Tab-separated table of C-alpha atoms in Angstrom:
chain	number	residue	atom	x	y	z
A	315	ALA	CA	120.867	188.427	169.450
A	316	THR	CA	123.658	190.946	169.037
A	317	LYS	CA	127.012	191.099	167.293
A	318	THR	CA	129.937	192.487	169.239
A	319	THR	CA	133.645	192.616	168.597
A	320	LYS	CA	135.278	190.943	171.533
A	321	LEU	CA	138.180	188.621	172.155
A	322	LEU	CA	137.254	185.774	174.474
A	323	ALA	CA	139.605	183.516	176.419
A	324	THR	CA	138.107	180.021	176.340
A	325	PHE	CA	138.390	177.076	178.733
A	326	TRP	CA	136.493	174.035	179.993
A	327	VAL	CA	135.106	173.072	183.374
A	328	GLY	CA	133.816	169.524	183.157
A	329	HIS	CA	131.930	169.422	179.846
A	330	ALA	CA	131.043	173.120	179.935
A	331	HIS	CA	132.804	175.244	177.306
A	332	LEU	CA	133.232	178.666	178.908
A	333	ALA	CA	134.768	182.034	178.101
A	334	ILE	CA	135.568	185.404	179.606
A	335	ASP	CA	136.638	188.686	178.038
A	336	ALA	CA	140.322	188.087	177.195
A	337	HIS	CA	141.261	191.594	178.303
A	338	HIS	CA	140.636	190.540	181.910
A	339	VAL	CA	143.120	187.640	181.733
A	340	GLN	CA	146.463	188.377	183.349
A	341	GLU	CA	148.023	184.935	182.875
A	342	VAL	CA	147.410	181.191	182.917
A	343	LEU	CA	149.261	178.958	185.353
A	344	VAL	CA	149.492	175.174	185.694
A	345	ASN	CA	149.421	173.090	188.897
A	346	GLN	CA	149.925	175.840	191.443
A	347	PRO	CA	150.372	174.881	195.098
A	348	MET	CA	147.345	176.021	197.054
A	349	VAL	CA	146.647	176.614	200.737
A	350	ARG	CA	143.102	175.815	201.929
A	351	VAL	CA	141.304	178.510	203.884
A	352	PRO	CA	138.950	177.395	206.654
A	353	ARG	CA	135.489	178.940	207.003
A	354	THR	CA	135.144	180.137	203.437
A	355	GLU	CA	132.430	179.461	200.938
A	356	PRO	CA	132.876	176.121	199.113
A	357	SER	CA	133.902	177.731	195.822
A	358	VAL	CA	136.951	179.337	197.462
A	359	ARG	CA	139.330	176.430	196.998
A	360	GLY	CA	142.331	178.168	198.563
A	361	LEU	CA	145.045	180.767	198.133
A	362	ILE	CA	147.985	180.727	195.751
A	363	ASN	CA	151.212	182.682	195.942
A	364	LEU	CA	151.667	184.658	192.743
A	365	ARG	CA	155.201	186.038	192.948
A	366	GLY	CA	154.655	187.186	196.539
A	367	GLN	CA	151.043	188.284	196.051
A	368	VAL	CA	148.309	186.241	197.734
A	369	VAL	CA	145.575	185.388	195.230
A	370	THR	CA	142.188	183.767	195.949
A	371	ALA	CA	141.563	180.608	193.906
A	372	ILE	CA	137.913	180.060	192.975
A	373	GLY	CA	136.679	176.681	191.777
A	374	LEU	CA	134.460	177.474	188.814
A	375	ALA	CA	132.866	174.019	188.998
A	376	ASP	CA	131.647	174.836	192.514
A	377	ARG	CA	130.529	178.302	191.461
A	378	LEU	CA	128.630	176.968	188.434
A	379	GLY	CA	127.079	173.998	190.212
A	380	ILE	CA	128.998	171.459	188.104
A	381	HIS	CA	129.488	168.253	190.108
A	382	GLN	CA	133.064	167.026	190.393
A	383	PRO	CA	134.690	164.639	192.885
A	384	GLU	CA	135.500	166.263	196.244
A	385	ASP	CA	139.250	165.722	195.808
A	386	HIS	CA	139.336	167.064	192.210
A	387	TYR	CA	141.611	170.074	191.819
A	388	PRO	CA	141.559	171.550	188.337
A	389	PRO	CA	145.111	171.873	186.996
A	390	PHE	CA	144.802	175.315	185.398
A	391	CYS	CA	144.579	178.715	187.072
A	392	VAL	CA	143.242	181.485	184.842
A	393	VAL	CA	144.364	184.600	186.703
A	394	VAL	CA	142.065	187.522	185.981
A	395	ARG	CA	142.344	191.191	186.868
A	396	THR	CA	139.512	192.566	188.999
A	397	ASP	CA	138.909	195.876	190.767
A	398	ASP	CA	140.053	194.151	193.975
A	399	GLY	CA	143.235	192.676	192.477
A	400	PRO	CA	143.977	189.378	190.758
A	401	VAL	CA	141.771	186.320	191.318
A	402	SER	CA	142.431	182.811	190.025
A	403	LEU	CA	139.684	180.805	188.334
A	404	LEU	CA	140.342	177.053	188.525
A	405	VAL	CA	139.525	175.284	185.264
A	406	ASP	CA	140.053	171.790	183.830
A	407	SER	CA	141.573	172.762	180.489
A	408	VAL	CA	142.388	175.883	178.539
A	409	GLY	CA	141.339	176.624	174.963
A	410	GLY	CA	142.574	179.751	173.257
A	411	VAL	CA	141.506	183.235	172.303
A	412	LEU	CA	138.445	183.470	170.089
A	413	ASN	CA	137.580	186.543	168.011
A	414	THR	CA	133.806	186.824	168.179
A	415	GLU	CA	133.504	189.653	165.619
A	416	ASP	CA	131.504	187.485	163.209
A	417	LEU	CA	129.632	185.473	165.820
A	418	ARG	CA	126.145	186.137	167.062
A	419	CYS	CA	125.758	186.333	170.845
A	420	ASP	CA	122.432	185.124	172.215
A	421	PRO	CA	121.105	185.686	175.732
A	422	PRO	CA	121.495	182.776	178.146
A	423	PRO	CA	118.741	180.188	177.638
A	424	ASP	CA	116.100	179.823	180.335
A	425	THR	CA	117.086	176.157	180.675
A	426	LEU	CA	120.314	177.041	182.531
A	427	ASP	CA	120.149	176.429	186.256
A	428	GLU	CA	120.121	179.347	188.698
A	429	ALA	CA	123.889	179.414	189.332
A	430	MET	CA	124.651	179.536	185.613
A	431	GLN	CA	121.892	182.097	184.952
A	432	TYR	CA	123.636	184.397	187.441
A	433	LEU	CA	127.089	184.016	185.860
A	434	VAL	CA	126.432	183.627	182.114
A	435	THR	CA	125.958	186.834	180.110
A	436	GLY	CA	125.666	185.314	176.645
A	437	VAL	CA	125.958	182.222	174.473
A	438	HIS	CA	127.801	181.751	171.183
A	439	GLN	CA	126.746	178.874	168.933
A	440	LEU	CA	129.950	177.258	167.671
A	441	GLU	CA	130.203	174.335	165.288
A	442	GLY	CA	128.801	171.467	167.362
A	443	ASP	CA	129.232	173.334	170.650
A	444	LEU	CA	127.852	176.109	172.820
A	445	LEU	CA	130.232	178.647	174.334
A	446	LEU	CA	128.953	180.201	177.567
A	447	VAL	CA	130.331	183.692	178.256
A	448	LEU	CA	130.803	184.473	181.945
A	449	ASP	CA	130.550	187.785	183.762
A	450	VAL	CA	134.043	188.198	185.253
A	451	ALA	CA	132.898	190.327	188.196
A	452	ARG	CA	130.245	187.811	189.219
A	453	ALA	CA	132.507	184.792	188.639
A	454	THR	CA	135.207	186.246	190.897
A	455	GLU	CA	133.123	187.712	193.719
A	456	VAL	CA	133.669	186.214	197.130
A	457	ARG	CA	130.644	186.348	199.366
A	458	ALA	CA	131.042	187.072	203.054
A	459	GLY	CA	130.288	184.298	205.488
A	460	MET	CA	131.384	180.810	206.393
A	461	SER	CA	130.556	177.504	204.829
A	462	MET	CA	128.220	175.201	206.747
A	463	THR	CA	130.881	172.489	206.792
A	464	SER	CA	133.329	174.742	208.613
A	465	ASN	CA	130.688	175.754	211.153
A	466	ASP	CA	129.740	172.123	211.756
A	467	ASN	CA	133.376	171.116	212.253
A	468	GLN	CA	133.991	174.030	214.611
A	469	SER	CA	130.905	173.158	216.665
A	470	ARG	CA	131.987	169.522	216.866
A	471	ASP	CA	135.506	170.597	217.958
A	472	ASN	CA	134.054	172.852	220.670
A	473	ARG	CA	131.859	170.044	222.037
A	474	GLU	CA	134.847	167.748	222.279
A	475	GLU	CA	136.628	170.238	224.550
A	476	PHE	CA	133.904	170.039	227.234
């Protein structure tokens, strides 16, 4: 366990209490219109228009393996700065900024599933709660390739043309 001085922006996805380094947060938006993008990985929920700039919206529930109904669209967009420009993380609710100067940060427990193990860099024990700290670069990366659903739909469409 280590002690570090860091400000964390906190939020929830389902029942998971999550955080990222607050210095990466550009802004938080509510209920942004989103355009779906075909043939993307499932966690890419769409694109939003941020004052003329196109921003990828990533569903953190999908990325973390947290089951939510197919038609669930989290109301909050936490826009973070990355080396490739802003990316929006879709979350269910927003907490605040937490100063972790006096908090111990433990490594992620082995009991986390594979998706969370990849994204979580540390855990803070709060009163009655665990706060999972995410790696911003890993949480916002978009992998190349198409989703299986898009491929299946495209194949079905092509068969119907014959």
